[in-house]
């Protein structure tokens, strides 16, 4: 599965680096059409996570994931021959819907496979994903340097090929038996002995549990949206702030991606090892807020500070944004899993996945329309706001963890109990014959 994710992200990196230029120079879309295209894709992506979680309660995750890869494969292939804007709008939305659904399904599958070691698996997953993104961006750079229509088509086909290979790898990956997203209840059989997996005892349809009626969990998802802003800060805020408000050289922009990729690959496992459970993950949320605040403070100091000082501050901000990402990567999904009721975990995790999708749509607008428009004060306000919300999220998460019922004891073969030796019968005590006789016994009154 890790190889599958790396290939998937490599293709996504190719597409992310070339799609805007493809639609602009090859298809011929204007700025308004391009904005509408990206906006529709973002809205469709928001729906992908809860839809995937809803379906995962009813069908095999493995089958759904293969379907997502094949849907994206078909949509990209059709893009090669379509120029009508309305059709492109639909295809691009379907591609992003499948992309967000696939990411959620990958994490659901990882939750099933990794069990209590999901934080370690998440670290390996993010490391492989970042390596895949870097590889994809490098391949895209070669195609963009050529710049011909044929080169763009090759890049699209490379992304489509990554989906095809990913689907084949998932098909060869066996889905674990008897280790669903829900924990076993006392009395549930883990394996019938005939190779059949015990049904998920807590599917949403069976229990009626719904994340949309759980106000506490929805509050967690809502607060998790600003806990994903490091993505927009690194990908949108830093480059645009450098170009429009500092004297730092534009050649510094690729260094942000290099710093992020290298640090995530090198440190993700070490950071994950320090956050083994949900309570530590709640502490990591608070650290996320402080890291983001420090990053915003550095950005606020860059205007008018000269080339070298601005460059150093921007690089420090990139390091801090990456540190915030490391905190987020070990806290967001761990809390999403731990705070969800075990009997409807897939549906809950699908809703939790919306936080990242909403941030991807609203985060760039927040940075460009409000934060950077307000100048240095905007960055300081953003940092203080995220830090404050991170403390609220930490406290709310800990309180919900305290209220959750204890996990049921694992079921398995019952150890034989040694027979208890029979107790010798006790001789009956002769009754007291009379009140007078009873009065002679110390401590008794007639």
Tab-separated table of C-alpha atoms in Angstrom:
chain	number	residue	atom	x	y	z
A	1	UNK	CA	0.000	0.000	0.000
A	2	UNK	CA	2.887	2.384	0.660
A	3	UNK	CA	4.204	1.797	-2.866
A	4	UNK	CA	0.704	2.393	-4.199
A	5	UNK	CA	0.496	5.711	-2.398
A	6	UNK	CA	3.932	6.767	-3.631
A	7	UNK	CA	2.959	6.051	-7.251
A	8	UNK	CA	-0.385	7.784	-6.813
A	9	UNK	CA	1.290	10.893	-5.382
A	10	UNK	CA	3.916	10.891	-8.107
A	11	UNK	CA	1.158	11.095	-10.687
A	12	UNK	CA	-0.613	13.741	-8.647
A	13	UNK	CA	2.608	15.752	-8.481
A	14	UNK	CA	2.905	15.637	-12.260
A	15	UNK	CA	-0.678	16.802	-12.672
A	16	UNK	CA	-0.521	19.514	-9.984
A	17	UNK	CA	2.551	21.072	-11.562
A	18	UNK	CA	1.205	21.035	-15.125
A	19	UNK	CA	-2.607	21.204	-15.063
A	20	UNK	CA	-2.977	24.998	-14.842
A	21	UNK	CA	-0.508	25.565	-17.666
A	22	UNK	CA	-2.165	22.827	-19.728
A	23	UNK	CA	-5.607	24.398	-19.453
A	24	UNK	CA	-4.158	27.850	-20.161
A	25	UNK	CA	-1.799	27.239	-23.085
A	26	UNK	CA	-3.142	24.039	-24.665
A	27	UNK	CA	-6.906	24.187	-24.068
A	28	UNK	CA	-7.028	27.995	-24.141
A	29	UNK	CA	-9.084	28.781	-21.036
A	30	UNK	CA	-9.111	32.358	-19.740
A	31	UNK	CA	-8.546	33.347	-16.121
A	32	UNK	CA	-12.256	33.371	-15.271
A	33	UNK	CA	-12.860	29.919	-16.685
A	34	UNK	CA	-9.781	28.585	-14.960
A	35	UNK	CA	-10.941	29.977	-11.614
A	36	UNK	CA	-14.375	28.407	-12.051
A	37	UNK	CA	-12.755	25.103	-13.012
A	38	UNK	CA	-10.579	25.057	-9.880
A	39	UNK	CA	-13.457	26.178	-7.667
A	40	UNK	CA	-15.784	23.440	-8.897
A	41	UNK	CA	-13.026	20.891	-8.396
A	42	UNK	CA	-12.522	22.088	-4.824
A	43	UNK	CA	-16.226	21.776	-4.007
A	44	UNK	CA	-16.332	18.284	-5.513
A	45	UNK	CA	-13.278	17.334	-3.467
A	46	UNK	CA	-15.072	18.343	-0.261
A	47	UNK	CA	-17.802	15.803	-1.020
A	48	UNK	CA	-15.282	13.033	-1.749
A	49	UNK	CA	-14.280	12.273	1.849
A	50	UNK	CA	-17.723	11.814	3.454
A	51	UNK	CA	-18.925	9.884	0.409
A	52	UNK	CA	-15.976	7.504	0.717
A	53	UNK	CA	-16.594	7.037	4.443
A	54	UNK	CA	-20.290	6.371	3.880
A	55	UNK	CA	-19.594	3.727	1.223
A	56	UNK	CA	-16.787	2.153	3.278
A	57	UNK	CA	-19.355	1.183	5.917
A	58	UNK	CA	-21.126	-0.921	3.302
A	59	UNK	CA	-18.518	-2.176	0.847
A	60	UNK	CA	-14.922	-3.383	0.925
A	61	UNK	CA	-12.410	-0.547	1.110
A	62	UNK	CA	-10.166	-2.369	-1.359
A	63	UNK	CA	-12.901	-2.510	-4.018
A	64	UNK	CA	-13.821	1.147	-3.538
A	65	UNK	CA	-10.188	2.244	-3.794
A	66	UNK	CA	-9.717	0.373	-7.067
A	67	UNK	CA	-12.874	2.068	-8.347
A	68	UNK	CA	-11.529	5.525	-7.440
A	69	UNK	CA	-8.277	4.883	-9.309
A	70	UNK	CA	-10.148	3.679	-12.395
A	71	UNK	CA	-12.559	6.633	-12.339
A	72	UNK	CA	-9.640	9.068	-12.270
A	73	UNK	CA	-7.906	7.099	-15.015
A	74	UNK	CA	-10.954	7.352	-17.281
A	75	UNK	CA	-11.513	11.059	-16.582
A	76	UNK	CA	-7.903	11.967	-17.391
A	77	UNK	CA	-7.933	9.985	-20.635
A	78	UNK	CA	-11.082	11.797	-21.783
A	79	UNK	CA	-9.418	15.140	-20.949
A	80	UNK	CA	-6.951	14.500	-23.762
A	81	UNK	CA	-9.644	14.778	-26.437
A	82	UNK	CA	-12.134	17.247	-24.896
A	83	UNK	CA	-12.043	21.032	-25.287
A	84	UNK	CA	-15.648	21.968	-24.412
A	85	UNK	CA	-15.569	23.909	-21.156
A	86	UNK	CA	-18.718	22.355	-19.691
A	87	UNK	CA	-17.402	18.840	-20.219
A	88	UNK	CA	-14.014	19.861	-18.813
A	89	UNK	CA	-15.767	21.256	-15.746
A	90	UNK	CA	-17.480	17.926	-15.110
A	91	UNK	CA	-14.365	15.843	-15.769
A	92	UNK	CA	-12.127	17.972	-13.560
A	93	UNK	CA	-14.691	17.841	-10.736
A	94	UNK	CA	-14.929	14.037	-11.049
A	95	UNK	CA	-11.130	13.780	-10.968
A	96	UNK	CA	-10.917	15.765	-7.726
A	97	UNK	CA	-13.850	13.889	-6.213
A	98	UNK	CA	-12.039	10.616	-6.874
A	99	UNK	CA	-8.771	12.063	-5.595
A	100	UNK	CA	-10.162	13.069	-2.195
A	101	UNK	CA	-12.170	9.848	-1.908
A	102	UNK	CA	-9.054	7.794	-2.689
A	103	UNK	CA	-7.008	9.574	-0.022
A	104	UNK	CA	-9.691	8.905	2.589
A	105	UNK	CA	-9.979	5.253	1.553
A	106	UNK	CA	-6.208	4.842	1.745
A	107	UNK	CA	-6.247	6.076	5.329
A	108	UNK	CA	-9.212	3.859	6.190
A	109	UNK	CA	-7.332	0.885	4.806
A	110	UNK	CA	-4.247	1.912	6.768
A	111	UNK	CA	-6.327	2.154	9.940
A	112	UNK	CA	-7.515	-1.410	9.432
A	113	UNK	CA	-4.074	-2.799	8.654
A	114	UNK	CA	-2.006	-0.877	11.211
A	115	UNK	CA	-4.389	-1.022	14.162
A	116	UNK	CA	-2.861	0.677	17.196
A	117	UNK	CA	0.324	1.369	15.215
A	118	UNK	CA	-1.521	3.670	12.839
A	119	UNK	CA	0.629	6.674	13.798
A	120	UNK	CA	3.730	4.837	12.583
A	121	UNK	CA	1.966	3.807	9.397
A	122	UNK	CA	0.814	7.407	8.926
A	123	UNK	CA	4.426	8.555	9.215
A	124	UNK	CA	5.589	6.040	6.613
A	125	UNK	CA	2.666	7.036	4.417
A	126	UNK	CA	3.518	10.731	4.534
A	127	UNK	CA	7.182	10.042	3.860
A	128	UNK	CA	6.387	7.943	0.794
A	129	UNK	CA	3.793	10.484	-0.369
A	130	UNK	CA	6.252	13.374	-0.148
A	131	UNK	CA	8.859	11.389	-2.038
A	132	UNK	CA	6.239	10.659	-4.690
A	133	UNK	CA	5.272	14.311	-4.965
A	134	UNK	CA	8.906	15.315	-5.384
A	135	UNK	CA	9.406	12.706	-8.111
A	136	UNK	CA	6.253	13.857	-9.896
A	137	UNK	CA	7.253	17.518	-9.741
A	138	UNK	CA	10.655	16.636	-11.191
A	139	UNK	CA	9.069	14.763	-14.091
A	140	UNK	CA	6.686	17.650	-14.694
A	141	UNK	CA	9.589	20.097	-14.835
A	142	UNK	CA	11.055	18.147	-17.759
A	143	UNK	CA	7.779	18.237	-19.676
A	144	UNK	CA	7.186	21.910	-18.939
A	145	UNK	CA	10.681	22.722	-20.188
A	146	UNK	CA	9.749	21.180	-23.547
A	147	UNK	CA	6.437	23.041	-23.511
A	148	UNK	CA	4.789	21.454	-26.566
A	149	UNK	CA	1.258	20.051	-26.800
A	150	UNK	CA	2.711	16.566	-27.072
A	151	UNK	CA	4.775	17.088	-23.925
A	152	UNK	CA	1.671	18.104	-21.964
A	153	UNK	CA	-0.171	15.032	-23.251
A	154	UNK	CA	2.709	12.827	-22.110
A	155	UNK	CA	2.462	14.344	-18.635
A	156	UNK	CA	-1.281	13.626	-18.483
A	157	UNK	CA	-0.705	10.061	-19.651
A	158	UNK	CA	1.987	9.641	-16.996
A	159	UNK	CA	-0.542	10.617	-14.335
A	160	UNK	CA	-3.119	8.241	-15.831
A	161	UNK	CA	-0.547	5.449	-15.857
A	162	UNK	CA	0.109	5.992	-12.154
A	163	UNK	CA	-3.600	5.401	-11.469
A	164	UNK	CA	-3.602	2.223	-13.533
A	165	UNK	CA	-0.566	0.788	-11.734
A	166	UNK	CA	-1.969	1.867	-8.348
A	167	UNK	CA	-5.252	0.060	-9.084
A	168	UNK	CA	-3.331	-3.080	-10.043
A	169	UNK	CA	-1.281	-2.959	-6.843
A	170	UNK	CA	-4.388	-2.484	-4.690
A	171	UNK	CA	-6.022	-5.435	-6.474
A	172	UNK	CA	-3.046	-7.591	-5.479
A	173	UNK	CA	-3.218	-6.402	-1.866
A	174	UNK	CA	-5.343	-8.639	0.313
A	175	UNK	CA	-7.743	-6.875	2.614
A	176	UNK	CA	-7.245	-8.038	6.222
A	177	UNK	CA	-9.851	-10.419	7.580
A	178	UNK	CA	-11.536	-9.911	10.903
A	179	UNK	CA	-9.792	-6.575	11.494
A	180	UNK	CA	-12.351	-4.034	10.523
A	181	UNK	CA	-12.490	-0.405	11.456
A	182	UNK	CA	-14.541	-1.315	14.471
A	183	UNK	CA	-13.250	-3.154	17.462
A	184	UNK	CA	-14.598	-6.552	18.261
A	185	UNK	CA	-17.314	-6.713	20.853
A	186	UNK	CA	-17.493	-9.337	23.523
A	187	UNK	CA	-19.128	-12.347	21.987
A	188	UNK	CA	-18.112	-11.520	18.387
A	189	UNK	CA	-16.120	-14.187	16.659
A	190	UNK	CA	-12.951	-13.009	14.986
A	191	UNK	CA	-12.850	-15.845	12.476
A	192	UNK	CA	-15.456	-18.431	11.701
A	193	UNK	CA	-12.821	-20.931	10.705
A	194	UNK	CA	-14.074	-20.940	7.108
A	195	UNK	CA	-12.182	-17.898	5.924
A	196	UNK	CA	-15.162	-15.561	6.204
A	197	UNK	CA	-14.728	-12.223	7.853
A	198	UNK	CA	-17.079	-11.446	10.661
A	199	UNK	CA	-19.443	-8.656	9.638
A	200	UNK	CA	-18.738	-5.195	10.950
A	201	UNK	CA	-20.894	-5.220	13.998
A	202	UNK	CA	-21.190	-1.480	14.123
A	203	UNK	CA	-21.885	-0.396	10.591
A	204	UNK	CA	-23.788	2.839	10.497
A	205	UNK	CA	-26.792	1.258	9.016
A	206	UNK	CA	-26.953	-1.200	11.879
A	207	UNK	CA	-26.492	1.126	14.803
A	208	UNK	CA	-27.860	4.440	13.530
A	209	UNK	CA	-24.713	6.290	14.664
A	210	UNK	CA	-24.148	9.294	12.414
A	211	UNK	CA	-21.341	11.875	12.512
A	212	UNK	CA	-23.773	14.496	11.195
A	213	UNK	CA	-25.757	14.280	14.456
A	214	UNK	CA	-22.693	14.216	16.705
A	215	UNK	CA	-22.107	17.853	17.611
A	216	UNK	CA	-18.921	17.100	19.535
A	217	UNK	CA	-17.315	15.365	16.572
A	218	UNK	CA	-18.492	18.044	14.143
A	219	UNK	CA	-16.875	20.622	16.436
A	220	UNK	CA	-13.635	18.668	16.204
A	221	UNK	CA	-13.839	18.617	12.378
A	222	UNK	CA	-14.622	22.346	12.251
A	223	UNK	CA	-11.644	23.187	14.460
A	224	UNK	CA	-9.463	20.850	12.405
A	225	UNK	CA	-9.862	23.075	9.327
A	226	UNK	CA	-7.496	25.814	10.593
A	227	UNK	CA	-5.200	23.034	11.850
A	228	UNK	CA	-4.490	22.305	8.165
A	229	UNK	CA	-3.541	25.845	7.142
A	230	UNK	CA	0.165	24.979	6.987
A	231	UNK	CA	-0.556	23.516	3.534
A	232	UNK	CA	-1.793	26.838	2.134
A	233	UNK	CA	0.866	28.835	3.977
A	234	UNK	CA	3.629	26.779	2.409
A	235	UNK	CA	2.144	26.387	-1.067
A	236	UNK	CA	0.438	29.781	-1.520
A	237	UNK	CA	1.330	32.197	1.267
A	238	UNK	CA	5.123	31.931	1.207
A	239	UNK	CA	5.591	32.252	-2.599
A	240	UNK	CA	3.099	35.117	-3.036
A	241	UNK	CA	4.381	36.978	0.028
A	242	UNK	CA	7.959	36.638	-1.225
A	243	UNK	CA	7.062	37.992	-4.671
A	244	UNK	CA	4.785	40.824	-3.596
A	245	UNK	CA	6.078	42.045	-0.231
A	246	UNK	CA	9.779	41.243	0.159
A	247	UNK	CA	13.088	41.837	-1.581
A	248	UNK	CA	14.092	38.166	-1.455
A	249	UNK	CA	15.057	36.592	-4.819
A	250	UNK	CA	12.370	34.619	-6.645
A	251	UNK	CA	14.784	31.728	-7.045
A	252	UNK	CA	14.242	31.032	-3.344
A	253	UNK	CA	10.712	29.700	-3.960
A	254	UNK	CA	11.733	26.145	-4.988
A	255	UNK	CA	13.744	25.909	-1.767
A	256	UNK	CA	10.489	25.923	0.208
A	257	UNK	CA	9.399	22.654	-1.400
A	258	UNK	CA	12.857	21.148	-0.998
A	259	UNK	CA	12.952	22.034	2.723
A	260	UNK	CA	9.494	20.613	3.245
A	261	UNK	CA	10.177	17.365	1.404
A	262	UNK	CA	13.546	16.698	3.034
A	263	UNK	CA	12.395	17.441	6.581
A	264	UNK	CA	9.199	15.384	6.287
A	265	UNK	CA	11.020	12.369	4.880
A	266	UNK	CA	13.794	12.651	7.488
A	267	UNK	CA	11.747	13.438	10.608
A	268	UNK	CA	8.251	12.035	10.161
A	269	UNK	CA	8.988	8.665	11.773
A	270	UNK	CA	10.848	10.235	14.705
A	271	UNK	CA	8.023	12.656	15.393
A	272	UNK	CA	5.474	9.859	15.112
A	273	UNK	CA	7.357	7.771	17.676
A	274	UNK	CA	6.866	10.569	20.224
A	275	UNK	CA	3.091	10.616	19.720
A	276	UNK	CA	1.994	7.034	20.465
A	277	UNK	CA	-1.586	7.710	21.573
A	278	UNK	CA	-4.506	10.093	21.367
A	279	UNK	CA	-3.571	12.152	24.428
A	280	UNK	CA	-0.120	12.868	23.057
A	281	UNK	CA	-1.806	13.726	19.757
A	282	UNK	CA	-3.923	16.317	21.555
A	283	UNK	CA	-0.700	17.836	22.905
A	284	UNK	CA	0.696	17.919	19.363
A	285	UNK	CA	-2.292	20.046	18.333
A	286	UNK	CA	-1.189	22.754	20.769
A	287	UNK	CA	2.355	22.559	19.397
A	288	UNK	CA	0.901	23.009	15.903
A	289	UNK	CA	-0.599	26.307	16.995
A	290	UNK	CA	2.656	27.607	18.461
A	291	UNK	CA	4.639	26.539	15.375
A	292	UNK	CA	2.180	28.331	13.106
A	293	UNK	CA	2.317	31.458	15.265
A	294	UNK	CA	6.124	31.508	15.093
A	295	UNK	CA	5.980	31.028	11.308
A	296	UNK	CA	3.597	33.977	10.959
A	297	UNK	CA	5.805	36.177	13.150
A	298	UNK	CA	8.776	35.540	10.847
A	299	UNK	CA	6.665	36.383	7.791
A	300	UNK	CA	5.479	39.609	9.407
A	301	UNK	CA	9.085	40.796	9.841
A	302	UNK	CA	10.131	40.377	6.194
A	303	UNK	CA	8.813	43.569	4.490
A	304	UNK	CA	11.524	46.203	4.270
A	305	UNK	CA	14.146	44.064	5.998
A	306	UNK	CA	16.559	43.695	3.084
A	307	UNK	CA	17.438	40.790	0.816
A	308	UNK	CA	19.447	38.664	3.231
A	309	UNK	CA	17.278	39.224	6.295
A	310	UNK	CA	14.083	38.590	4.328
A	311	UNK	CA	15.542	35.439	2.774
A	312	UNK	CA	16.590	34.095	6.156
A	313	UNK	CA	13.184	34.882	7.678
A	314	UNK	CA	11.359	33.216	4.790
A	315	UNK	CA	13.486	30.074	5.051
A	316	UNK	CA	12.875	29.980	8.804
A	317	UNK	CA	9.148	30.352	8.130
A	318	UNK	CA	9.320	27.408	5.709
A	319	UNK	CA	11.019	25.284	8.383
A	320	UNK	CA	8.378	26.237	10.966
A	321	UNK	CA	5.515	25.570	8.535
A	322	UNK	CA	7.015	22.123	7.930
A	323	UNK	CA	7.319	21.558	11.688
A	324	UNK	CA	3.638	22.467	11.997
A	325	UNK	CA	2.857	19.968	9.240
A	326	UNK	CA	4.726	17.264	11.167
A	327	UNK	CA	2.620	18.024	14.248
A	328	UNK	CA	-0.572	17.990	12.202
A	329	UNK	CA	0.291	14.716	10.493
A	330	UNK	CA	0.541	12.859	13.826
A	331	UNK	CA	-2.416	14.534	15.505
A	332	UNK	CA	-5.223	15.096	13.019
A	333	UNK	CA	-5.878	11.527	11.878
A	334	UNK	CA	-5.053	9.956	15.253
A	335	UNK	CA	-7.637	12.164	16.961
A	336	UNK	CA	-10.125	11.616	14.143
A	337	UNK	CA	-9.875	7.860	14.745
A	338	UNK	CA	-9.778	7.967	18.547
A	339	UNK	CA	-12.654	10.422	18.950
A	340	UNK	CA	-14.944	8.458	16.640
A	341	UNK	CA	-17.227	5.753	18.083
A	342	UNK	CA	-15.910	2.350	17.147
A	343	UNK	CA	-19.225	1.131	15.764
A	344	UNK	CA	-19.337	3.735	12.934
A	345	UNK	CA	-15.713	4.674	12.457
A	346	UNK	CA	-15.645	4.690	8.641
A	347	UNK	CA	-18.468	7.221	8.324
A	348	UNK	CA	-16.916	9.416	10.994
A	349	UNK	CA	-13.504	9.370	9.338
A	350	UNK	CA	-15.084	10.282	6.030
A	351	UNK	CA	-16.517	13.421	7.622
A	352	UNK	CA	-13.181	14.160	9.314
A	353	UNK	CA	-11.510	14.089	5.905
A	354	UNK	CA	-13.591	17.107	4.908
A	355	UNK	CA	-11.393	19.372	7.045
A	356	UNK	CA	-8.444	19.099	4.680
A	357	UNK	CA	-10.664	19.460	1.604
A	358	UNK	CA	-12.334	22.603	2.960
A	359	UNK	CA	-8.948	24.068	3.844
A	360	UNK	CA	-7.660	23.448	0.336
A	361	UNK	CA	-10.602	25.427	-1.056
A	362	UNK	CA	-10.882	28.190	1.538
A	363	UNK	CA	-7.262	28.483	2.730
A	364	UNK	CA	-5.833	30.184	-0.379
A	365	UNK	CA	-8.769	32.617	-0.436
A	366	UNK	CA	-8.220	33.444	3.231
A	367	UNK	CA	-4.521	34.128	2.692
A	368	UNK	CA	-4.842	36.165	-0.496
A	369	UNK	CA	-8.075	37.976	0.311
A	370	UNK	CA	-7.575	38.781	3.989
A	371	UNK	CA	-4.203	37.917	5.504
A	372	UNK	CA	-1.820	39.274	2.872
A	373	UNK	CA	-4.150	42.175	2.076
A	374	UNK	CA	-3.777	43.312	5.697
A	375	UNK	CA	0.030	43.141	5.520
A	376	UNK	CA	2.184	42.085	8.503
A	377	UNK	CA	-0.734	42.615	10.878
A	378	UNK	CA	-2.685	40.013	8.907
A	379	UNK	CA	0.002	37.386	9.485
A	380	UNK	CA	0.135	38.165	13.207
A	381	UNK	CA	-3.659	37.918	13.474
A	382	UNK	CA	-3.614	34.592	11.641
A	383	UNK	CA	-0.911	33.171	13.913
A	384	UNK	CA	-2.648	34.268	17.104
A	385	UNK	CA	-5.970	32.918	15.831
A	386	UNK	CA	-4.586	29.488	14.926
A	387	UNK	CA	-2.679	29.238	18.216
A	388	UNK	CA	-5.803	30.075	20.207
A	389	UNK	CA	-7.969	27.610	18.277
A	390	UNK	CA	-5.342	24.898	18.736
A	391	UNK	CA	-5.668	25.252	22.516
A	392	UNK	CA	-9.447	25.019	22.203
A	393	UNK	CA	-9.075	21.900	20.047
A	394	UNK	CA	-6.678	20.318	22.542
A	395	UNK	CA	-8.970	20.913	25.495
A	396	UNK	CA	-12.088	19.724	23.635
A	397	UNK	CA	-10.307	16.581	22.439
A	398	UNK	CA	-9.095	15.653	25.909
A	399	UNK	CA	-12.554	16.146	27.383
A	400	UNK	CA	-14.131	13.957	24.722
A	401	UNK	CA	-11.490	11.288	25.287
A	402	UNK	CA	-12.369	11.307	28.993
A	403	UNK	CA	-16.041	10.734	28.179
A	404	UNK	CA	-15.526	7.938	25.674
A	405	UNK	CA	-16.228	4.413	26.949
A	406	UNK	CA	-13.254	2.171	27.496
A	407	UNK	CA	-12.323	-0.032	24.594
A	408	UNK	CA	-13.787	-3.521	24.866
A	409	UNK	CA	-11.450	-6.277	25.892
A	410	UNK	CA	-10.043	-8.195	22.933
A	411	UNK	CA	-11.786	-11.442	22.182
A	412	UNK	CA	-9.828	-14.561	21.478
A	413	UNK	CA	-9.304	-18.077	22.699
A	414	UNK	CA	-10.273	-18.299	26.338
A	415	UNK	CA	-7.543	-19.709	28.535
A	416	UNK	CA	-8.649	-22.824	30.404
A	417	UNK	CA	-9.390	-22.155	34.039
A	418	UNK	CA	-8.093	-24.609	36.595
A	419	UNK	CA	-10.922	-26.356	38.455
A	420	UNK	CA	-11.551	-25.156	41.948
A	421	UNK	CA	-11.365	-27.828	44.607
A	422	UNK	CA	-14.657	-28.372	46.452
A	423	UNK	CA	-14.931	-26.738	49.815
A	424	UNK	CA	-15.498	-29.040	52.786
A	425	UNK	CA	-18.988	-28.638	54.240
A	426	UNK	CA	-19.136	-26.590	57.394
A	427	UNK	CA	-20.660	-28.204	60.453
A	428	UNK	CA	-23.901	-26.468	61.383
A	429	UNK	CA	-23.817	-24.410	64.535
A	430	UNK	CA	-26.169	-25.662	67.212
A	431	UNK	CA	-28.874	-23.147	67.957
A	432	UNK	CA	-29.010	-21.487	71.319
A	433	UNK	CA	-31.576	-23.318	73.329
A	434	UNK	CA	-32.870	-20.555	75.470
A	435	UNK	CA	-32.538	-16.951	76.253
A	436	UNK	CA	-30.839	-17.793	79.484
A	437	UNK	CA	-28.278	-19.916	77.733
A	438	UNK	CA	-27.726	-17.222	75.160
A	439	UNK	CA	-27.047	-14.688	77.869
A	440	UNK	CA	-24.062	-16.717	78.953
A	441	UNK	CA	-22.373	-16.221	75.554
A	442	UNK	CA	-20.212	-13.067	75.571
A	443	UNK	CA	-21.517	-10.393	73.244
A	444	UNK	CA	-25.034	-11.771	72.923
A	445	UNK	CA	-28.147	-10.402	74.575
A	446	UNK	CA	-31.363	-12.269	75.050
